[in-house]
């Protein structure tokens, strides 16, 4: 804590409370590299206003957390491994963090968490998050998470999560959320949205969960040119508890392949006399092999206005019950095919 520049390199730090605690407020970029921090409470804790360059670090077997960032500066984190963390492996609550080549394994809490009211930003690329007991990636604040080539596997609870009361967003591109667990189980939910922020998946595969996407907050789920497959129950469930408009708790799907569901493909529930929330846009997409109903809507909008199920340029096939079923809801189907339903 002071005015100088900190450089820590080439150490093995064992059995500490906090391996490195840096709260600097002035000076240049602090550099931490070529480090192993093992069997402590928290591996690295950052604060103050300084920038940090952290590379080639291994944070292992911590009883509280791996790396916690509260610095308002920019943190460059490259080639970092987290394993055996009892809490959350990587947390950022402020500033900008650019994380590349990150490996997270066997956390008892969350893999990655963005929190706080400071609109923290995390850019995560070329990352693997394996065997998290809670959520692999969670936004519990007002910040932004952007990921590219993020591989999420064997999460027990949720692949992605936004928490109630949060407004932060998550966007993944060219990524994978695979809930297959080695013991033969599957994740509880691929994407759990309890907050008001948007979750966007681009060219991303979501597979093997009890529920694919579960939206109870007012955020929008968007997916472009991806897939949702092998879901034990419902593929996408929209059930906002307190919607404020038609887009609360909604889904926009474009170029998406959906297949193999033990329940319904998409289920949307509006709220109140105006039927708010639960808007569905299913464009240039396909839905097949559904044990229940392909798209199920209830109380969406009022006649001719408000929330709507819109199916355009799409195919719905091989559903056990019905391709589309709506009650007291607006429905528009254009240029689409329904077969073997």
GROMACS .gro file of C-alpha atoms in nm:
model
  341
    1UNK     CA    1   0.000   0.000   0.000
    2UNK     CA    2   0.184   0.312  -0.114
    3UNK     CA    3   0.324   0.515  -0.401
    4UNK     CA    4   0.573   0.268  -0.547
    5UNK     CA    5   0.532   0.009  -0.817
    6UNK     CA    6   0.494  -0.348  -0.696
    7UNK     CA    7   0.660  -0.636  -0.881
    8UNK     CA    8   0.627  -0.985  -0.738
    9UNK     CA    9   0.774  -1.268  -0.942
   10UNK     CA   10   0.887  -1.627  -0.906
   11UNK     CA   11   0.751  -1.709  -0.561
   12UNK     CA   12   0.566  -2.003  -0.409
   13UNK     CA   13   0.341  -1.880  -0.128
   14UNK     CA   14   0.205  -2.147   0.106
   15UNK     CA   15  -0.047  -2.150   0.391
   16UNK     CA   16  -0.105  -1.775   0.414
   17UNK     CA   17  -0.414  -1.580   0.512
   18UNK     CA   18  -0.411  -1.377   0.191
   19UNK     CA   19  -0.128  -1.462  -0.043
   20UNK     CA   20  -0.101  -1.112  -0.195
   21UNK     CA   21  -0.299  -0.812  -0.068
   22UNK     CA   22  -0.243  -0.501  -0.282
   23UNK     CA   23  -0.434  -0.179  -0.213
   24UNK     CA   24  -0.219   0.070  -0.404
   25UNK     CA   25  -0.356   0.410  -0.507
   26UNK     CA   26  -0.070   0.576  -0.697
   27UNK     CA   27   0.218   0.483  -0.926
   28UNK     CA   28   0.236   0.269  -1.235
   29UNK     CA   29   0.108  -0.078  -1.316
   30UNK     CA   30   0.176  -0.346  -1.056
   31UNK     CA   31   0.311  -0.672  -1.198
   32UNK     CA   32   0.260  -1.018  -1.048
   33UNK     CA   33   0.393  -1.311  -1.248
   34UNK     CA   34   0.517  -1.669  -1.224
   35UNK     CA   35   0.352  -1.738  -0.891
   36UNK     CA   36   0.199  -2.034  -0.708
   37UNK     CA   37  -0.025  -1.954  -0.412
   38UNK     CA   38  -0.136  -2.261  -0.222
   39UNK     CA   39  -0.340  -2.354   0.089
   40UNK     CA   40  -0.443  -2.014   0.217
   41UNK     CA   41  -0.759  -1.815   0.275
   42UNK     CA   42  -0.761  -1.591  -0.036
   43UNK     CA   43  -0.501  -1.610  -0.310
   44UNK     CA   44  -0.489  -1.248  -0.433
   45UNK     CA   45  -0.691  -0.945  -0.323
   46UNK     CA   46  -0.673  -0.618  -0.517
   47UNK     CA   47  -0.801  -0.274  -0.420
   48UNK     CA   48  -0.725   0.094  -0.466
   49UNK     CA   49  -0.704   0.258  -0.806
   50UNK     CA   50  -0.396   0.105  -0.966
   51UNK     CA   51  -0.365  -0.104  -1.282
   52UNK     CA   52  -0.240  -0.463  -1.256
   53UNK     CA   53  -0.068  -0.705  -1.494
   54UNK     CA   54  -0.093  -1.060  -1.360
   55UNK     CA   55   0.037  -1.356  -1.559
   56UNK     CA   56   0.130  -1.721  -1.521
   57UNK     CA   57  -0.021  -1.768  -1.176
   58UNK     CA   58  -0.159  -2.077  -1.004
   59UNK     CA   59  -0.400  -2.025  -0.716
   60UNK     CA   60  -0.476  -2.353  -0.542
   61UNK     CA   61  -0.672  -2.487  -0.245
   62UNK     CA   62  -0.792  -2.161  -0.094
   63UNK     CA   63  -1.056  -2.183   0.180
   64UNK     CA   64  -1.233  -1.854   0.091
   65UNK     CA   65  -1.162  -1.718  -0.259
   66UNK     CA   66  -0.914  -1.730  -0.544
   67UNK     CA   67  -0.874  -1.374  -0.675
   68UNK     CA   68  -1.091  -1.082  -0.558
   69UNK     CA   69  -1.067  -0.751  -0.744
   70UNK     CA   70  -1.201  -0.426  -0.599
   71UNK     CA   71  -0.958  -0.199  -0.784
   72UNK     CA   72  -1.108   0.071  -1.003
   73UNK     CA   73  -0.817   0.037  -1.244
   74UNK     CA   74  -0.761  -0.213  -1.526
   75UNK     CA   75  -0.652  -0.568  -1.445
   76UNK     CA   76  -0.485  -0.777  -1.716
   77UNK     CA   77  -0.502  -1.142  -1.609
   78UNK     CA   78  -0.328  -1.391  -1.842
   79UNK     CA   79  -0.255  -1.763  -1.806
   80UNK     CA   80  -0.414  -1.817  -1.467
   81UNK     CA   81  -0.515  -2.148  -1.310
   82UNK     CA   82  -0.758  -2.183  -1.019
   83UNK     CA   83  -0.821  -2.519  -0.856
   84UNK     CA   84  -0.976  -2.641  -0.532
   85UNK     CA   85  -1.123  -2.304  -0.429
   86UNK     CA   86  -1.381  -2.339  -0.149
   87UNK     CA   87  -1.559  -2.014  -0.242
   88UNK     CA   88  -1.555  -1.830  -0.575
   89UNK     CA   89  -1.247  -1.864  -0.796
   90UNK     CA   90  -1.249  -1.524  -0.973
   91UNK     CA   91  -1.443  -1.220  -0.849
   92UNK     CA   92  -1.438  -0.866  -0.985
   93UNK     CA   93  -1.647  -0.587  -0.832
   94UNK     CA   94  -1.497  -0.276  -0.993
   95UNK     CA   95  -1.290  -0.146  -1.282
   96UNK     CA   96  -1.210  -0.338  -1.600
   97UNK     CA   97  -1.070  -0.689  -1.604
   98UNK     CA   98  -0.934  -0.851  -1.921
   99UNK     CA   99  -0.885  -1.222  -1.855
  100UNK     CA  100  -0.733  -1.455  -2.116
  101UNK     CA  101  -0.630  -1.821  -2.096
  102UNK     CA  102  -0.807  -1.893  -1.770
  103UNK     CA  103  -0.859  -2.241  -1.623
  104UNK     CA  104  -1.097  -2.292  -1.330
  105UNK     CA  105  -1.157  -2.637  -1.180
  106UNK     CA  106  -1.339  -2.778  -0.879
  107UNK     CA  107  -1.482  -2.474  -0.702
  108UNK     CA  108  -1.732  -2.521  -0.420
  109UNK     CA  109  -1.886  -2.182  -0.497
  110UNK     CA  110  -1.901  -1.997  -0.830
  111UNK     CA  111  -1.638  -2.008  -1.100
  112UNK     CA  112  -1.656  -1.640  -1.203
  113UNK     CA  113  -1.856  -1.363  -1.035
  114UNK     CA  114  -1.908  -0.999  -1.133
  115UNK     CA  115  -2.077  -0.804  -0.856
  116UNK     CA  116  -2.117  -0.468  -0.690
  117UNK     CA  117  -2.277  -0.142  -0.795
  118UNK     CA  118  -1.969  -0.001  -0.968
  119UNK     CA  119  -2.053  -0.134  -1.317
  120UNK     CA  120  -1.750  -0.361  -1.332
  121UNK     CA  121  -1.659  -0.500  -1.672
  122UNK     CA  122  -1.509  -0.842  -1.740
  123UNK     CA  123  -1.378  -0.954  -2.078
  124UNK     CA  124  -1.317  -1.329  -2.056
  125UNK     CA  125  -1.162  -1.524  -2.342
  126UNK     CA  126  -1.018  -1.870  -2.401
  127UNK     CA  127  -1.140  -1.995  -2.066
  128UNK     CA  128  -1.248  -2.330  -1.922
  129UNK     CA  129  -1.470  -2.355  -1.614
  130UNK     CA  130  -1.512  -2.711  -1.498
  131UNK     CA  131  -1.701  -2.865  -1.204
  132UNK     CA  132  -1.835  -2.559  -1.021
  133UNK     CA  133  -2.074  -2.652  -0.742
  134UNK     CA  134  -2.285  -2.333  -0.774
  135UNK     CA  135  -2.278  -2.127  -1.096
  136UNK     CA  136  -1.997  -2.126  -1.352
  137UNK     CA  137  -2.051  -1.755  -1.435
  138UNK     CA  138  -2.271  -1.527  -1.227
  139UNK     CA  139  -2.359  -1.157  -1.257
  140UNK     CA  140  -2.490  -1.033  -0.924
  141UNK     CA  141  -2.437  -0.660  -0.982
  142UNK     CA  142  -2.464  -0.390  -1.247
  143UNK     CA  143  -2.163  -0.484  -1.452
  144UNK     CA  144  -2.100  -0.645  -1.792
  145UNK     CA  145  -1.956  -0.987  -1.871
  146UNK     CA  146  -1.838  -1.052  -2.226
  147UNK     CA  147  -1.694  -1.394  -2.308
  148UNK     CA  148  -1.542  -1.552  -2.616
  149UNK     CA  149  -1.448  -1.919  -2.646
  150UNK     CA  150  -1.560  -1.999  -2.294
  151UNK     CA  151  -1.607  -2.370  -2.222
  152UNK     CA  152  -1.834  -2.444  -1.925
  153UNK     CA  153  -1.867  -2.808  -1.822
  154UNK     CA  154  -2.011  -3.018  -1.539
  155UNK     CA  155  -2.159  -2.735  -1.333
  156UNK     CA  156  -2.387  -2.871  -1.061
  157UNK     CA  157  -2.630  -2.578  -1.037
  158UNK     CA  158  -2.624  -2.319  -1.320
  159UNK     CA  159  -2.402  -2.260  -1.620
  160UNK     CA  160  -2.487  -1.888  -1.625
  161UNK     CA  161  -2.684  -1.688  -1.367
  162UNK     CA  162  -2.806  -1.333  -1.312
  163UNK     CA  163  -2.936  -1.277  -0.960
  164UNK     CA  164  -3.254  -1.106  -0.839
  165UNK     CA  165  -3.207  -0.731  -0.808
  166UNK     CA  166  -2.915  -0.719  -1.053
  167UNK     CA  167  -2.916  -0.531  -1.382
  168UNK     CA  168  -2.589  -0.660  -1.525
  169UNK     CA  169  -2.563  -0.850  -1.853
  170UNK     CA  170  -2.381  -1.157  -1.985
  171UNK     CA  171  -2.280  -1.217  -2.346
  172UNK     CA  172  -2.100  -1.528  -2.469
  173UNK     CA  173  -1.976  -1.588  -2.823
  174UNK     CA  174  -1.842  -1.912  -2.975
  175UNK     CA  175  -1.878  -2.088  -2.642
  176UNK     CA  176  -2.024  -2.404  -2.487
  177UNK     CA  177  -2.235  -2.477  -2.179
  178UNK     CA  178  -2.238  -2.853  -2.122
  179UNK     CA  179  -2.403  -2.974  -1.803
  180UNK     CA  180  -2.295  -3.337  -1.834
  181UNK     CA  181  -2.162  -3.458  -1.499
  182UNK     CA  182  -1.925  -3.754  -1.480
  183UNK     CA  183  -2.146  -3.940  -1.232
  184UNK     CA  184  -2.425  -3.944  -1.489
  185UNK     CA  185  -2.615  -3.638  -1.371
  186UNK     CA  186  -2.668  -3.299  -1.530
  187UNK     CA  187  -2.673  -2.932  -1.434
  188UNK     CA  188  -2.992  -2.801  -1.275
  189UNK     CA  189  -3.016  -2.513  -1.525
  190UNK     CA  190  -2.812  -2.406  -1.824
  191UNK     CA  191  -2.904  -2.036  -1.786
  192UNK     CA  192  -3.089  -1.901  -1.479
  193UNK     CA  193  -3.207  -1.540  -1.518
  194UNK     CA  194  -3.343  -1.384  -1.198
  195UNK     CA  195  -3.226  -1.030  -1.273
  196UNK     CA  196  -3.320  -0.754  -1.517
  197UNK     CA  197  -3.015  -0.772  -1.743
  198UNK     CA  198  -2.991  -0.940  -2.083
  199UNK     CA  199  -2.820  -1.273  -2.146
  200UNK     CA  200  -2.704  -1.314  -2.507
  201UNK     CA  201  -2.554  -1.630  -2.657
  202UNK     CA  202  -2.397  -1.604  -3.004
  203UNK     CA  203  -2.278  -1.917  -3.189
  204UNK     CA  204  -2.299  -2.100  -2.859
  205UNK     CA  205  -2.409  -2.453  -2.773
  206UNK     CA  206  -2.614  -2.521  -2.459
  207UNK     CA  207  -2.666  -2.888  -2.379
  208UNK     CA  208  -2.754  -3.136  -2.104
  209UNK     CA  209  -2.939  -2.975  -1.815
  210UNK     CA  210  -3.259  -3.033  -1.624
  211UNK     CA  211  -3.395  -2.700  -1.756
  212UNK     CA  212  -3.227  -2.522  -2.045
  213UNK     CA  213  -3.312  -2.156  -1.977
  214UNK     CA  214  -3.525  -2.040  -1.682
  215UNK     CA  215  -3.627  -1.671  -1.675
  216UNK     CA  216  -3.800  -1.543  -1.362
  217UNK     CA  217  -3.669  -1.184  -1.374
  218UNK     CA  218  -3.733  -0.912  -1.631
  219UNK     CA  219  -3.425  -0.973  -1.843
  220UNK     CA  220  -3.431  -1.079  -2.207
  221UNK     CA  221  -3.273  -1.403  -2.325
  222UNK     CA  222  -3.132  -1.376  -2.677
  223UNK     CA  223  -2.968  -1.650  -2.884
  224UNK     CA  224  -2.824  -1.623  -3.233
  225UNK     CA  225  -2.702  -1.915  -3.446
  226UNK     CA  226  -2.666  -2.157  -3.158
  227UNK     CA  227  -2.832  -2.466  -3.016
  228UNK     CA  228  -3.018  -2.595  -2.710
  229UNK     CA  229  -3.030  -2.975  -2.687
  230UNK     CA  230  -3.072  -3.270  -2.455
  231UNK     CA  231  -3.280  -3.106  -2.183
  232UNK     CA  232  -3.462  -3.329  -1.934
  233UNK     CA  233  -3.751  -3.087  -1.879
  234UNK     CA  234  -3.835  -2.758  -2.058
  235UNK     CA  235  -3.596  -2.599  -2.307
  236UNK     CA  236  -3.683  -2.234  -2.235
  237UNK     CA  237  -3.919  -2.136  -1.955
  238UNK     CA  238  -4.036  -1.771  -1.940
  239UNK     CA  239  -4.217  -1.688  -1.618
  240UNK     CA  240  -4.132  -1.333  -1.504
  241UNK     CA  241  -4.270  -1.272  -1.156
  242UNK     CA  242  -4.316  -0.894  -1.179
  243UNK     CA  243  -4.304  -0.786  -1.547
  244UNK     CA  244  -4.325  -0.418  -1.636
  245UNK     CA  245  -4.372  -0.448  -2.014
  246UNK     CA  246  -4.397  -0.700  -2.298
  247UNK     CA  247  -4.020  -0.752  -2.312
  248UNK     CA  248  -3.989  -0.846  -1.945
  249UNK     CA  249  -3.879  -1.208  -1.920
  250UNK     CA  250  -3.876  -1.255  -2.297
  251UNK     CA  251  -3.682  -1.463  -2.551
  252UNK     CA  252  -3.549  -1.374  -2.898
  253UNK     CA  253  -3.416  -1.670  -3.098
  254UNK     CA  254  -3.269  -1.641  -3.446
  255UNK     CA  255  -3.105  -1.928  -3.631
  256UNK     CA  256  -3.132  -2.160  -3.330
  257UNK     CA  257  -3.157  -2.540  -3.331
  258UNK     CA  258  -3.359  -2.685  -3.044
  259UNK     CA  259  -3.396  -3.063  -3.000
  260UNK     CA  260  -3.456  -3.342  -2.750
  261UNK     CA  261  -3.667  -3.217  -2.461
  262UNK     CA  262  -3.833  -3.424  -2.192
  263UNK     CA  263  -4.092  -3.152  -2.132
  264UNK     CA  264  -4.200  -2.858  -2.348
  265UNK     CA  265  -3.972  -2.684  -2.596
  266UNK     CA  266  -4.064  -2.326  -2.499
  267UNK     CA  267  -4.310  -2.226  -2.227
  268UNK     CA  268  -4.419  -1.862  -2.179
  269UNK     CA  269  -4.647  -1.724  -1.909
  270UNK     CA  270  -4.781  -1.368  -1.906
  271UNK     CA  271  -4.889  -1.185  -1.590
  272UNK     CA  272  -5.195  -0.979  -1.499
  273UNK     CA  273  -5.492  -0.858  -1.701
  274UNK     CA  274  -5.258  -0.705  -1.962
  275UNK     CA  275  -5.067  -1.031  -2.001
  276UNK     CA  276  -4.729  -0.864  -1.956
  277UNK     CA  277  -4.398  -1.040  -2.015
  278UNK     CA  278  -4.311  -1.368  -2.181
  279UNK     CA  279  -4.272  -1.234  -2.535
  280UNK     CA  280  -4.132  -1.501  -2.773
  281UNK     CA  281  -3.964  -1.446  -3.110
  282UNK     CA  282  -3.870  -1.770  -3.288
  283UNK     CA  283  -3.712  -1.677  -3.622
  284UNK     CA  284  -3.536  -1.897  -3.880
  285UNK     CA  285  -3.506  -2.170  -3.619
  286UNK     CA  286  -3.604  -2.533  -3.565
  287UNK     CA  287  -3.761  -2.724  -3.278
  288UNK     CA  288  -3.790  -3.104  -3.274
  289UNK     CA  289  -3.813  -3.419  -3.062
  290UNK     CA  290  -4.026  -3.273  -2.783
  291UNK     CA  291  -4.202  -3.499  -2.534
  292UNK     CA  292  -4.455  -3.226  -2.452
  293UNK     CA  293  -4.565  -2.919  -2.650
  294UNK     CA  294  -4.335  -2.739  -2.891
  295UNK     CA  295  -4.430  -2.383  -2.790
  296UNK     CA  296  -4.678  -2.326  -2.508
  297UNK     CA  297  -4.817  -1.980  -2.431
  298UNK     CA  298  -5.064  -1.861  -2.168
  299UNK     CA  299  -5.200  -1.510  -2.098
  300UNK     CA  300  -4.966  -1.331  -2.337
  301UNK     CA  301  -5.094  -0.982  -2.418
  302UNK     CA  302  -5.449  -0.870  -2.490
  303UNK     CA  303  -5.623  -0.926  -2.825
  304UNK     CA  304  -5.407  -0.769  -3.095
  305UNK     CA  305  -5.162  -0.588  -2.864
  306UNK     CA  306  -4.888  -0.655  -2.612
  307UNK     CA  307  -4.696  -0.977  -2.567
  308UNK     CA  308  -4.684  -1.217  -2.860
  309UNK     CA  309  -4.555  -1.553  -2.973
  310UNK     CA  310  -4.404  -1.493  -3.317
  311UNK     CA  311  -4.286  -1.785  -3.530
  312UNK     CA  312  -4.133  -1.695  -3.866
  313UNK     CA  313  -3.935  -1.900  -4.119
  314UNK     CA  314  -3.910  -2.188  -3.875
  315UNK     CA  315  -3.987  -2.558  -3.843
  316UNK     CA  316  -4.150  -2.736  -3.550
  317UNK     CA  317  -4.161  -3.116  -3.578
  318UNK     CA  318  -4.192  -3.438  -3.383
  319UNK     CA  319  -4.372  -3.309  -3.075
  320UNK     CA  320  -4.572  -3.563  -2.874
  321UNK     CA  321  -4.862  -3.332  -2.789
  322UNK     CA  322  -4.890  -3.019  -3.007
  323UNK     CA  323  -4.657  -2.807  -3.217
  324UNK     CA  324  -4.796  -2.480  -3.074
  325UNK     CA  325  -5.060  -2.437  -2.807
  326UNK     CA  326  -5.177  -2.100  -2.673
  327UNK     CA  327  -5.444  -1.988  -2.429
  328UNK     CA  328  -5.560  -1.624  -2.408
  329UNK     CA  329  -5.250  -1.522  -2.605
  330UNK     CA  330  -5.142  -1.346  -2.923
  331UNK     CA  331  -4.990  -1.576  -3.186
  332UNK     CA  332  -4.840  -1.502  -3.527
  333UNK     CA  333  -4.701  -1.773  -3.755
  334UNK     CA  334  -4.547  -1.680  -4.092
  335UNK     CA  335  -4.366  -1.897  -4.347
  336UNK     CA  336  -4.317  -2.186  -4.108
  337UNK     CA  337  -4.372  -2.561  -4.110
  338UNK     CA  338  -4.538  -2.774  -3.842
  339UNK     CA  339  -4.512  -3.149  -3.902
  340UNK     CA  340  -4.546  -3.483  -3.719
  341UNK     CA  341  -4.707  -3.314  -3.419
   0.00000   0.00000   0.00000
